[in-house]
Amino acid sequence: MANFTPISATIGGALIGLSAVLLMLSTGRIAGISGIFGDLLDLRINDKGWRIAFFAGLILAPLIAAWMGYGMPSPQMPTSWTVIIAAGLLVGFGTKLGGGCTSGHGICGVARLSGRSIAAMMIFMLAAITTVAVTHHVFGG
C-alpha cells in the first residue's frame, strides 16, 4: 500500500466525526452532504446560513491547508467529460434513491445504529467492491 497514512487518516476521521456531532448538537441536523446541498438549492427552505457555512468550510479547508504548505495531489480524472458528468448524475440519482449519501448514512446513520443506514452502507460497499472488481478484472483498469 503506497498511501498508508494512519495518523493523518485518524485525525481526519476524528475531525469529520466532531463536525458531525457539532452539527447535530447545534442544529439537530444530520451531516449528510447530499441533503445539505439539495436543501441549499431549494428556494422554499429558509435556513441557508449554516448550509452555506458548511460548504464554505468544505471548500476553504483544503485551500487554507494548501496555502499553509500542505501538499495535495491532483486527483486523477477520466479523460472524458462525458464520463465525469454521467458519474455525477448517477451519484445524484443514487443519493436520492437511497435517501442520503455515504456521509449521512455512513458517518451519522451507522453511529446512531439506524437499520436503514446500515443496510444502505452494506449496499454502498457491495456496489464499490463490484465496481472495482469489474473495472480491474473485466476492463483491465
XYZ file of N, CA, C and O in Angstrom:
564
model
N 0.852 -1.169 0.000
C 0.000 0.000 0.000
C 0.900 1.236 0.000
O 1.657 1.472 0.929
N 0.818 2.035 -1.041
C 1.710 3.171 -1.205
C 1.257 4.401 -0.415
O 2.067 5.259 -0.116
N 0.001 4.491 -0.088
C -0.513 5.696 0.549
C -1.087 5.367 1.924
O -2.225 5.678 2.219
N -0.290 4.737 2.784
C -0.724 4.344 4.111
C -0.381 5.467 5.083
O 0.779 5.697 5.410
N -1.394 6.210 5.521
C -1.186 7.361 6.410
C -2.135 7.262 7.606
O -3.108 7.995 7.695
N -1.861 6.354 8.547
C -2.816 6.130 9.639
C -2.995 7.323 10.575
O -4.086 7.548 11.082
N -1.959 8.104 10.791
C -2.089 9.223 11.732
C -2.974 10.320 11.143
O -3.941 10.759 11.780
N -2.660 10.751 9.918
C -3.492 11.809 9.326
C -4.908 11.304 9.052
O -5.870 12.062 9.174
N -5.057 10.019 8.708
C -6.394 9.460 8.492
C -7.196 9.444 9.788
O -8.394 9.756 9.799
N -6.550 9.115 10.893
C -7.226 9.104 12.195
C -7.633 10.512 12.607
O -8.756 10.744 13.082
N -6.731 11.466 12.415
C -7.050 12.857 12.753
C -8.194 13.361 11.869
O -9.139 13.988 12.362
N -8.119 13.074 10.569
C -9.187 13.487 9.655
C -10.521 12.867 10.021
O -11.553 13.546 10.033
N -10.511 11.575 10.330
C -11.749 10.899 10.739
C -12.322 11.479 12.016
O -13.542 11.665 12.138
N -11.449 11.792 12.966
C -11.910 12.396 14.224
C -12.518 13.776 13.974
O -13.551 14.126 14.566
N -11.907 14.550 13.086
C -12.444 15.879 12.777
C -13.796 15.778 12.057
O -14.702 16.575 12.322
N -13.935 14.811 11.161
C -15.228 14.613 10.486
C -16.287 14.219 11.509
O -17.401 14.753 11.508
N -15.937 13.295 12.396
C -16.877 12.888 13.451
C -17.245 14.041 14.362
O -18.417 14.228 14.715
N -16.254 14.841 14.738
C -16.505 16.001 15.589
C -17.426 17.002 14.898
O -18.360 17.521 15.515
N -17.183 17.240 13.609
C -18.048 18.191 12.891
C -19.471 17.659 12.790
O -20.427 18.425 12.902
N -19.625 16.344 12.601
C -20.971 15.759 12.538
C -21.688 15.895 13.878
O -22.876 16.227 13.924
N -20.959 15.676 14.966
C -21.550 15.813 16.303
C -21.913 17.271 16.580
O -23.001 17.564 17.090
N -21.015 18.198 16.230
C -21.301 19.623 16.464
C -22.499 20.094 15.652
O -23.315 20.879 16.145
N -22.613 19.622 14.411
C -23.779 19.994 13.599
C -25.058 19.441 14.222
O -26.067 20.137 14.291
N -25.011 18.198 14.694
C -26.188 17.582 15.321
C -26.566 18.335 16.593
O -27.746 18.623 16.826
N -25.573 18.695 17.403
C -25.861 19.401 18.652
C -26.354 20.831 18.414
O -27.229 21.315 19.127
N -25.783 21.504 17.421
C -26.145 22.911 17.227
C -27.405 23.115 16.393
O -28.121 24.091 16.603
N -27.686 22.210 15.461
C -28.850 22.410 14.586
C -29.853 21.264 14.645
O -30.954 21.395 14.136
N -29.434 20.129 15.216
C -30.298 18.949 15.215
C -30.334 18.268 13.849
O -31.182 17.426 13.602
N -29.406 18.623 12.971
C -29.388 18.097 11.603
C -28.303 17.044 11.427
O -27.287 17.065 12.108
N -28.530 16.166 10.463
C -27.559 15.135 10.094
C -26.586 15.717 9.073
O -26.988 16.419 8.150
N -25.308 15.398 9.211
C -24.282 15.905 8.292
C -24.222 15.051 7.027
O -23.217 14.432 6.722
N -25.312 15.035 6.301
C -25.352 14.353 5.013
C -25.165 15.369 3.907
O -25.997 16.271 3.734
N -24.083 15.255 3.171
C -23.725 16.281 2.190
C -24.811 16.457 1.132
O -25.165 17.580 0.771
N -25.359 15.353 0.631
C -26.359 15.486 -0.439
C -27.617 16.186 0.057
O -28.200 17.002 -0.661
N -28.039 15.907 1.271
C -29.218 16.575 1.819
C -28.974 18.048 2.088
O -29.823 18.901 1.803
N -27.795 18.360 2.622
C -27.460 19.758 2.890
C -27.403 20.532 1.577
O -27.955 21.628 1.461
N -26.749 19.953 0.573
C -26.629 20.626 -0.716
C -27.981 20.745 -1.413
O -28.327 21.793 -1.953
N -28.769 19.673 -1.379
C -30.094 19.702 -2.006
C -30.986 20.760 -1.400
O -31.679 21.499 -2.111
N -30.954 20.878 -0.067
C -31.769 21.892 0.601
C -31.216 23.300 0.389
O -31.953 24.275 0.447
N -29.924 23.408 0.124
C -29.338 24.710 -0.197
C -29.878 25.223 -1.521
O -30.094 26.419 -1.699
N -30.148 24.314 -2.446
C -30.678 24.693 -3.754
C -32.193 24.910 -3.752
O -32.724 25.513 -4.674
N -32.873 24.409 -2.720
C -34.329 24.512 -2.634
C -34.726 25.924 -2.188
O -34.387 26.353 -1.084
N -35.424 26.635 -3.036
C -35.803 28.022 -2.731
C -36.813 28.127 -1.596
O -36.960 29.192 -0.993
N -37.531 27.046 -1.294
C -38.544 27.082 -0.233
C -37.936 26.988 1.158
O -38.597 27.274 2.140
N -36.674 26.580 1.266
C -36.024 26.406 2.568
C -35.362 27.718 2.974
O -34.633 28.317 2.201
N -35.619 28.148 4.209
C -35.129 29.449 4.666
C -33.813 29.383 5.426
O -33.075 30.353 5.442
N -33.510 28.282 6.095
C -32.307 28.232 6.941
C -31.070 27.852 6.121
O -30.538 26.777 6.215
N -30.599 28.793 5.330
C -29.479 28.537 4.423
C -28.130 28.929 5.019
O -27.099 28.498 4.534
N -28.106 29.728 6.079
C -26.854 30.233 6.632
C -25.883 29.134 7.031
O -24.715 29.140 6.628
N -26.340 28.179 7.829
C -25.442 27.125 8.264
C -25.055 26.216 7.098
O -23.950 25.673 7.075
N -25.929 26.062 6.111
C -25.608 25.245 4.936
C -24.494 25.907 4.124
O -23.565 25.236 3.660
N -24.582 27.221 3.955
C -23.536 27.955 3.241
C -22.219 27.852 4.010
O -21.154 27.616 3.422
N -22.272 28.008 5.328
C -21.062 27.899 6.154
C -20.460 26.499 6.052
O -19.235 26.337 5.963
N -21.305 25.477 6.023
C -20.844 24.097 5.911
C -20.077 23.897 4.614
O -18.963 23.365 4.595
N -20.659 24.353 3.498
C -19.993 24.199 2.207
C -18.779 25.107 2.071
O -17.797 24.738 1.432
N -18.831 26.276 2.673
C -17.652 27.151 2.657
C -16.485 26.456 3.359
O -15.344 26.503 2.884
N -16.779 25.772 4.460
C -15.737 25.017 5.157
C -15.184 23.885 4.321
O -13.977 23.631 4.311
N -16.057 23.200 3.587
C -15.592 22.104 2.717
C -14.654 22.622 1.629
O -13.698 21.953 1.244
N -14.930 23.806 1.138
C -14.127 24.362 0.050
C -12.883 25.068 0.598
O -11.775 24.920 0.062
N -13.043 25.835 1.671
C -11.934 26.638 2.189
C -10.883 25.824 2.942
O -9.697 26.176 2.893
N -11.272 24.757 3.619
C -10.307 23.990 4.420
C -9.130 23.478 3.589
O -7.971 23.701 3.976
N -9.353 22.812 2.459
C -8.184 22.371 1.683
C -7.408 23.532 1.057
O -6.186 23.446 0.905
N -8.100 24.611 0.713
C -7.398 25.766 0.160
C -6.480 26.395 1.210
O -5.337 26.775 0.917
N -6.956 26.496 2.437
C -6.136 27.034 3.523
C -4.974 26.091 3.815
O -3.839 26.527 4.031
N -5.233 24.774 3.800
C -4.160 23.795 4.030
C -3.085 23.920 2.955
O -1.884 23.874 3.257
N -3.496 24.091 1.703
C -2.520 24.258 0.612
C -1.737 25.552 0.795
O -0.520 25.589 0.594
N -2.422 26.618 1.201
C -1.781 27.901 1.442
C -0.745 27.793 2.570
O 0.299 28.441 2.543
N -1.028 26.922 3.563
C -0.112 26.720 4.686
C 1.054 25.801 4.322
O 1.941 25.592 5.135
N 1.025 25.239 3.116
C 2.158 24.436 2.676
C 1.926 22.939 2.644
O 2.847 22.180 2.352
N 0.735 22.491 2.969
C 0.447 21.059 2.898
C 0.222 20.680 1.444
O -0.651 21.234 0.781
N 1.023 19.743 0.962
C 0.898 19.320 -0.427
C -0.344 18.477 -0.632
O -0.668 17.630 0.194
N -1.029 18.739 -1.710
C -2.215 17.953 -2.043
C -2.099 17.489 -3.482
O -1.939 18.312 -4.382
N -2.156 16.167 -3.677
C -2.032 15.661 -5.047
C -3.266 16.006 -5.876
O -4.372 16.113 -5.353
N -3.050 16.206 -7.146
C -4.173 16.432 -8.053
C -4.899 15.115 -8.274
O -4.261 14.076 -8.455
N -6.213 15.136 -8.259
C -6.947 13.877 -8.485
C -6.782 13.410 -9.930
O -6.652 14.225 -10.842
N -6.767 12.097 -10.101
C -6.715 11.545 -11.446
C -8.133 11.483 -11.979
O -8.967 10.768 -11.441
N -8.387 12.239 -13.014
C -9.726 12.318 -13.584
C -9.769 11.557 -14.902
O -8.774 11.502 -15.617
N -10.930 10.991 -15.206
C -11.066 10.378 -16.527
C -10.873 11.432 -17.610
O -11.103 12.617 -17.384
N -10.455 10.991 -18.776
C -10.185 11.945 -19.849
C -11.459 12.485 -20.482
O -11.446 13.512 -21.128
N -12.555 11.820 -20.266
C -13.795 12.207 -20.925
C -14.732 12.954 -19.970
O -15.062 12.458 -18.889
N -15.171 14.138 -20.383
C -16.155 14.881 -19.599
C -17.480 14.140 -19.551
O -18.238 14.263 -18.595
N -17.757 13.352 -20.567
C -18.994 12.559 -20.589
C -19.018 11.589 -19.417
O -20.046 11.441 -18.736
N -17.882 10.945 -19.146
C -17.796 10.004 -18.021
C -17.969 10.748 -16.702
O -18.688 10.286 -15.808
N -17.346 11.900 -16.572
C -17.438 12.677 -15.331
C -18.882 13.125 -15.084
O -19.410 12.984 -13.971
N -19.530 13.632 -16.102
C -20.917 14.094 -15.965
C -21.859 12.927 -15.682
O -22.722 13.005 -14.796
N -21.677 11.820 -16.397
C -22.519 10.635 -16.169
C -22.340 10.119 -14.741
O -23.315 9.766 -14.071
N -21.095 10.095 -14.264
C -20.832 9.634 -12.895
C -21.512 10.547 -11.874
O -22.117 10.073 -10.907
N -21.428 11.858 -12.092
C -22.078 12.803 -11.179
C -23.586 12.631 -11.144
O -24.203 12.657 -10.080
N -24.179 12.434 -12.309
C -25.633 12.218 -12.371
C -26.021 10.913 -11.693
O -27.042 10.850 -10.986
N -25.220 9.860 -11.893
C -25.513 8.581 -11.242
C -25.396 8.686 -9.720
O -26.217 8.128 -9.000
N -24.398 9.409 -9.256
C -24.254 9.604 -7.805
C -25.446 10.386 -7.255
O -26.020 10.030 -6.219
N -25.844 11.441 -7.947
C -27.006 12.220 -7.519
C -28.276 11.380 -7.491
O -29.052 11.440 -6.537
N -28.479 10.579 -8.529
C -29.639 9.689 -8.574
C -29.586 8.671 -7.435
O -30.589 8.414 -6.767
N -28.396 8.131 -7.196
C -28.240 7.135 -6.128
C -28.510 7.704 -4.747
O -29.138 7.052 -3.911
N -28.060 8.928 -4.504
C -28.317 9.527 -3.192
C -29.799 9.813 -2.997
O -30.328 9.676 -1.899
N -30.472 10.208 -4.071
C -31.923 10.443 -3.981
C -32.650 9.114 -3.746
O -33.533 9.023 -2.895
N -32.252 8.098 -4.503
C -32.875 6.778 -4.380
C -32.616 6.158 -3.002
O -33.503 5.559 -2.398
N -31.382 6.337 -2.504
C -31.006 5.747 -1.216
C -31.384 6.583 -0.015
O -31.127 6.196 1.122
N -31.998 7.730 -0.239
C -32.408 8.572 0.884
C -31.228 9.181 1.620
O -31.305 9.455 2.804
N -30.120 9.400 0.924
C -28.948 10.004 1.537
C -27.678 9.491 0.906
O -27.694 8.603 0.067
N -26.572 10.067 1.348
C -25.272 9.718 0.778
C -24.427 8.982 1.818
O -24.868 8.722 2.930
N -23.205 8.660 1.427
C -22.336 7.916 2.331
C -22.022 8.699 3.600
O -21.853 8.109 4.660
N -21.964 10.018 3.517
C -21.677 10.788 4.733
C -22.852 10.733 5.705
O -22.666 10.527 6.904
N -24.052 10.916 5.202
C -25.222 10.875 6.084
C -25.465 9.493 6.656
O -25.651 9.315 7.856
N -25.468 8.486 5.781
C -25.701 7.118 6.247
C -24.493 6.557 6.992
O -24.622 5.964 8.059
N -23.294 6.743 6.402
C -22.101 6.102 6.953
C -21.586 6.716 8.233
O -21.233 6.017 9.172
N -21.531 8.023 8.286
C -20.964 8.673 9.466
C -22.015 8.855 10.547
O -21.811 8.515 11.704
N -23.166 9.378 10.163
C -24.185 9.701 11.167
C -25.149 8.548 11.422
O -25.446 8.222 12.559
N -25.652 7.937 10.342
C -26.659 6.886 10.496
C -26.150 5.639 11.181
O -26.795 5.097 12.082
N -24.986 5.166 10.780
C -24.418 3.963 11.405
C -24.092 4.242 12.868
O -24.313 3.393 13.736
N -23.583 5.448 13.162
C -23.274 5.807 14.547
C -24.529 5.809 15.420
O -24.456 5.527 16.614
N -25.691 6.100 14.810
C -26.960 6.084 15.552
C -27.614 4.701 15.516
O -28.722 4.519 15.982
N -26.910 3.721 14.909
C -27.395 2.344 14.760
C -28.713 2.277 13.990
O -29.580 1.457 14.272
N -28.842 3.146 12.993
C -30.027 3.152 12.140
C -29.975 1.945 11.207
O -29.016 1.779 10.439
N -31.001 1.110 11.268
C -31.065 -0.071 10.405
C -31.046 0.301 8.932
O -30.400 -0.365 8.108
N -31.740 1.371 8.574
C -31.781 1.834 7.192
C -30.396 2.268 6.729
O -29.976 1.979 5.608
N -29.653 2.949 7.591
C -28.313 3.398 7.228
C -27.327 2.235 7.151
O -26.460 2.205 6.279
N -27.466 1.275 8.041
C -26.591 0.097 7.991
C -26.845 -0.678 6.696
O -25.902 -1.086 6.007
N -28.111 -0.835 6.327
C -28.440 -1.516 5.059
C -27.902 -0.718 3.868
O -27.331 -1.297 2.927
N -28.049 0.603 3.905
C -27.549 1.446 2.812
C -26.037 1.315 2.692
O -25.503 1.189 1.580
N -25.332 1.320 3.818
C -23.873 1.202 3.765
C -23.441 -0.159 3.231
O -22.448 -0.255 2.502
N -24.162 -1.203 3.571
C -23.838 -2.528 3.028
C -24.003 -2.524 1.506
O -23.164 -3.073 0.780
N -25.049 -1.878 1.023
C -25.271 -1.786 -0.430
C -24.192 -0.912 -1.070
O -23.657 -1.254 -2.129
N -23.835 0.210 -0.434
C -22.770 1.075 -0.962
C -21.467 0.283 -1.094
O -20.771 0.365 -2.106
N -21.118 -0.463 -0.056
C -19.866 -1.225 -0.072
C -19.906 -2.325 -1.123
O -18.921 -2.549 -1.830
N -21.032 -3.012 -1.240
C -21.163 -4.054 -2.259
C -21.027 -3.455 -3.661
O -20.340 -4.021 -4.529
N -21.638 -2.316 -3.884
C -21.527 -1.646 -5.183
C -20.084 -1.215 -5.450
O -19.584 -1.361 -6.572
N -19.386 -0.720 -4.434
C -17.990 -0.295 -4.605
C -17.092 -1.489 -4.910
O -16.249 -1.428 -5.807
N -17.271 -2.580 -4.183
C -16.470 -3.785 -4.419
C -16.722 -4.325 -5.819
O -15.786 -4.679 -6.547
N -17.978 -4.347 -6.232
C -18.326 -4.825 -7.574
C -17.722 -3.927 -8.644
O -17.167 -4.420 -9.637
N -17.802 -2.617 -8.443
C -17.243 -1.679 -9.418
C -15.739 -1.876 -9.575
O -15.222 -1.921 -10.691
N -15.027 -1.999 -8.468
C -13.574 -2.205 -8.528
C -13.252 -3.548 -9.204
O -12.374 -3.619 -10.067
N -13.979 -4.585 -8.839
C -13.727 -5.901 -9.439
C -13.955 -5.863 -10.945
O -13.143 -6.383 -11.722
N -15.050 -5.245 -11.379
C -15.347 -5.178 -12.804
C -14.319 -4.326 -13.534
O -13.799 -4.722 -14.593
N -13.972 -3.156 -12.959
C -13.023 -2.285 -13.656
C -11.630 -2.915 -13.751
O -10.989 -2.770 -14.769
N -11.214 -3.607 -12.718
C -9.875 -4.186 -12.738
C -9.807 -5.513 -13.475
O -8.829 -5.779 -14.178
N -10.811 -6.347 -13.311
C -10.726 -7.706 -13.857
C -11.423 -7.887 -15.190
O -11.067 -8.775 -15.952
N -12.414 -7.071 -15.478
C -13.113 -7.198 -16.763
C -12.539 -6.220 -17.782
O -12.220 -6.594 -18.912
N -12.374 -4.949 -17.352
C -11.902 -3.916 -18.277
C -10.392 -3.699 -18.182
O -9.839 -2.924 -18.939
N -9.732 -4.341 -17.208
C -8.277 -4.232 -17.087
C -7.770 -2.889 -16.641
O -6.673 -2.477 -16.969
N -8.587 -2.150 -15.874
C -8.212 -0.790 -15.439
C -7.378 -0.754 -14.290
O -6.524 -0.837 -13.726
